[in-house]
Amino acid sequence: MGGAGLERDGAVGIITIDNPPVNAMSPGLPGAILARLAEAQADDAVEAVVLRGAGKGALAGADIRSFGTPWPEGEPTLRDVIAAIELSAKPVIATLAGYWLGGGLELALSCHYRVASRKTQVGQPEVALGFPPGAGGTQRLPRLAGVEAALAMIVDGTPVDAPEAAEKGILDRVIDGDLLEGAVAFAGERIAAGPPHALARERTPELRDPDIFAATRERLERRARGQRAPLACLECVELALEVPFDEGIRRERAIFEACMASAESRALRHVFFAERAVRKVPGIGKETSVRPIESAAIVGAGTMGRGIATCFANAGISVRLMDSDSQALEHAMAGIRSEYEGRVKRGRIAAADAEDRIGLIEPIETLERVAGADLVIEAVFEEMPLKEEVFRALDAVCDEGAIIASNTSYLDVNHLADIVPRRRGNVLGMHFFSPAQVMRLLEVVRTDSATLEALASVLALAKRLGKLAVVAGVCHGFIGNRMLEGYTREVRFLLEEGASPVEIDAALTAFGMAMGPCSVADLAGLDVSWRKRKADAHLRDPAKRYSAVADRLCELGRFGQKTGAGYYRYEPGSRAPVPDPEVDALIAEVAAESGIERRAIAADEIVERCLYPLVNEGARILDEGIALRASDIDIVWINGYGFPRWRGGVMHWADEVGLDAVHATIARLDESGDHWEPAPLLSRLASEGKGFADVDRAA
Ligand code: 3H9
């Protein structure tokens, strides 16, 4: 709950809001601020008030944890504080440091003046939580910053730094040096200047570009497909121009409350906490020792190896890229260079910085030269005998204490640890997603023998690399790819049963997936999984249904975009998928061979058939302890597989649907299909009327 204190410095009353770690507005805190404001008003010696945050000075806005439970009856709210400030005859100077976000910025906007330290960030990030600002931000910000700037900040949710905020008119002064001293001096100036002390609400919002709303609406309809909050933000800012201030405030509040109650907002708030929970690994804390990783080596200069090397260079860590094939190595280095040059051309990076980063990547041709690296990542072909060979060779050359990681996406990392018994504690999996230099997700695969120190060191490194690391246990495909198998299997079955690639992709993109599965397969290349299916053919249960659709496409050389044809056809130089009658005929032929009668399949069925296998396998993964918590699975699917963030991830979405309903459908499908046996955890939770979130809490 926290509190607020009042001190006096000459004629300036200083109210300090104190609710660690980020001074969020929990119930009780607004009441405490109101009480201090009243004391300052009553004290004749106080002529101006400075309002600031304790600790690092941040005000992160409303307490997100308190959403979803009713605000305690009779307890003052942030809006009461805002009203009191606007009634104050004594000027109130918000003094910003760190992050002033959401309700924090709204509080500042209601003050007579705002000063900030140079490194402060201000923003209205509410849209990322599924609602517009609800304490007047959409009405006050356009009056201070102008409509265009306010619209961008509120609709996109991206914060701006203090100098930019000052330029936009949000801040009155940026203070270098001691912030409190500067704020008190500023207050002194305002006292000396005397009234009027203008409020944002008294101003008229300035609009320069009358087309801005139409253009933004059009952009959102494309980019934020299926979501309510970004358009709600736009509607609220439009109100600032259309209706008087107080009516704008009332209507903003109504829209805020409706959005807050939506499934979209529940999902996005879930993701906010999931992103923070994922960093917490039982047994690892501040006291866990972490090995510094100053140099790394990557074995294998294919697409993944090259991408991973780039990640290290981007983080300023020197890295050796090893491949015994000198041509492959040359090709990789040329690719890295051309990618950096592209980024220089697009203005993303300065030419000198690009050169520095390229300079951090040293191509080497022999394994002996990885000696001395603190971390070695094996990124050779996905074949166990090859990986075993590399691990044996690394055992001979690596320093004692070096961490050896495999970038495998499926294989048994415990087995790889066994190849190097004396280093077992230092072997882990680091499953990067392609393109490695772009994708934020990293599955850190924890072997049975990995030490906490090795795990903590890799997690700390992941943070330096800017990755969102999710710890996964060892199993075939870990979290993400293990779940993916059921998804792609059902796509093929649905094709045989009568759905076209276009229908499947449309159903899933309408659900919110970033791309449809047939388009994804064409982009990634169908040959990779074909090779894997052929290698694993002996493991397949011949009694179970198997679809040959994808194999048959590959037999025709249709490997996807790279060959100009896969599930779709592609015109030369184009990435736009064109439906192909040849594919329709091939699918019909495969279906006939298997005696499948084809039928029209509705979008809802496509979504359930494709996504429920994810839920079912996710339940097994959670039950087996492969994932530490259900929300970690959500993080994997949102960041690695294009699952819509605003649906909260696979497991949260299933909770929203209701596990009893999900279970009932899976049980029904199990009666006629042979891949649908409900996971025991799913059955149990469904029968108990619980959700996956209940398992999280128990963990
Ligand atoms: C709002 O204001 C609505 C209004 O318009 C209307 C009101 C009427 N609440 O991220 P970190 C916790 S909506 C509760 O690791 P960092 C966080 O969970 C709000 N808890 O630190 C974590 O806890 P734990 C609009 C919060 O330094 C700890 O603080 N505001 C809140 O990397 C540290 O957080 C936002 O959307 C909160 N508001 O980043 C801002 N904020 O240790 C949300 C943080 O138990 N917050 N926590 O895991 C942020 O973006 C970042 O936390 C911030 C600090 C940039 C502030």
mmCIF file with all atom_site columns, C-alpha atoms in Angstrom, residues 293-298 305-320 340 357 360-361 375-377 430 432 437 461 464-465:
data_model
loop_
_atom_site.group_PDB
_atom_site.id
_atom_site.type_symbol
_atom_site.label_atom_id
_atom_site.label_alt_id
_atom_site.label_comp_id
_atom_site.label_asym_id
_atom_site.label_entity_id
_atom_site.label_seq_id
_atom_site.pdbx_PDB_ins_code
_atom_site.Cartn_x
_atom_site.Cartn_y
_atom_site.Cartn_z
_atom_site.occupancy
_atom_site.B_iso_or_equiv
_atom_site.pdbx_formal_charge
_atom_site.auth_seq_id
_atom_site.auth_comp_id
_atom_site.auth_asym_id
_atom_site.auth_atom_id
_atom_site.pdbx_PDB_model_num
ATOM 1  C CA . ILE A 1 293 ? 31.224 -14.534 -20.330 1.00 0.00 ? 293 ILE A CA 1
ATOM 2  C CA . GLU A 1 294 ? 33.676 -12.300 -22.145 1.00 0.00 ? 294 GLU A CA 1
ATOM 3  C CA . SER A 1 295 ? 34.322 -14.436 -25.185 1.00 0.00 ? 295 SER A CA 1
ATOM 4  C CA . ALA A 1 296 ? 32.270 -16.981 -27.042 1.00 0.00 ? 296 ALA A CA 1
ATOM 5  C CA . ALA A 1 297 ? 32.694 -19.370 -29.939 1.00 0.00 ? 297 ALA A CA 1
ATOM 6  C CA . ILE A 1 298 ? 30.084 -20.738 -32.292 1.00 0.00 ? 298 ILE A CA 1
ATOM 7  C CA . GLY A 1 305 ? 25.536 -20.053 -36.395 1.00 0.00 ? 305 GLY A CA 1
ATOM 8  C CA . ARG A 1 306 ? 25.856 -16.827 -38.274 1.00 0.00 ? 306 ARG A CA 1
ATOM 9  C CA . GLY A 1 307 ? 22.755 -15.337 -36.613 1.00 0.00 ? 307 GLY A CA 1
ATOM 10 C CA . ILE A 1 308 ? 23.961 -16.350 -33.165 1.00 0.00 ? 308 ILE A CA 1
ATOM 11 C CA . ALA A 1 309 ? 27.402 -14.829 -33.796 1.00 0.00 ? 309 ALA A CA 1
ATOM 12 C CA . THR A 1 310 ? 25.655 -11.593 -34.763 1.00 0.00 ? 310 THR A CA 1
ATOM 13 C CA . CYS A 1 311 ? 23.746 -11.619 -31.457 1.00 0.00 ? 311 CYS A CA 1
ATOM 14 C CA . PHE A 1 312 ? 27.042 -11.684 -29.558 1.00 0.00 ? 312 PHE A CA 1
ATOM 15 C CA . ALA A 1 313 ? 28.583 -8.958  -31.691 1.00 0.00 ? 313 ALA A CA 1
ATOM 16 C CA . ASN A 1 314 ? 25.498 -6.794  -31.152 1.00 0.00 ? 314 ASN A CA 1
ATOM 17 C CA . ALA A 1 315 ? 25.970 -7.207  -27.408 1.00 0.00 ? 315 ALA A CA 1
ATOM 18 C CA . GLY A 1 316 ? 29.635 -6.217  -27.684 1.00 0.00 ? 316 GLY A CA 1
ATOM 19 C CA . ILE A 1 317 ? 30.956 -9.696  -26.865 1.00 0.00 ? 317 ILE A CA 1
ATOM 20 C CA . SER A 1 318 ? 33.803 -10.999 -28.985 1.00 0.00 ? 318 SER A CA 1
ATOM 21 C CA . VAL A 1 319 ? 32.956 -14.226 -30.725 1.00 0.00 ? 319 VAL A CA 1
ATOM 22 C CA . ARG A 1 320 ? 34.763 -16.726 -32.912 1.00 0.00 ? 320 ARG A CA 1
ATOM 23 C CA . TYR A 1 340 ? 25.138 -4.849  -41.293 1.00 0.00 ? 340 TYR A CA 1
ATOM 24 C CA . ARG A 1 357 ? 30.578 -5.206  -34.457 1.00 0.00 ? 357 ARG A CA 1
ATOM 25 C CA . LEU A 1 360 ? 34.106 -8.637  -32.951 1.00 0.00 ? 360 LEU A CA 1
ATOM 26 C CA . ILE A 1 361 ? 33.415 -11.718 -35.103 1.00 0.00 ? 361 ILE A CA 1
ATOM 27 C CA . LEU A 1 375 ? 31.106 -20.315 -23.806 1.00 0.00 ? 375 LEU A CA 1
ATOM 28 C CA . VAL A 1 376 ? 30.892 -22.468 -26.916 1.00 0.00 ? 376 VAL A CA 1
ATOM 29 C CA . ILE A 1 377 ? 27.640 -22.939 -28.800 1.00 0.00 ? 377 ILE A CA 1
ATOM 30 C CA . MET A 1 430 ? 20.472 -22.790 -26.042 1.00 0.00 ? 430 MET A CA 1
ATOM 31 C CA . PHE A 1 432 ? 17.727 -19.809 -30.621 1.00 0.00 ? 432 PHE A CA 1
ATOM 32 C CA . GLN A 1 437 ? 19.683 -12.000 -34.459 1.00 0.00 ? 437 GLN A CA 1
ATOM 33 C CA . LEU A 1 461 ? 24.168 -13.908 -20.743 1.00 0.00 ? 461 LEU A CA 1
ATOM 34 C CA . ARG A 1 464 ? 22.933 -9.263  -22.119 1.00 0.00 ? 464 ARG A CA 1
ATOM 35 C CA . LEU A 1 465 ? 22.065 -10.570 -25.567 1.00 0.00 ? 465 LEU A CA 1
#
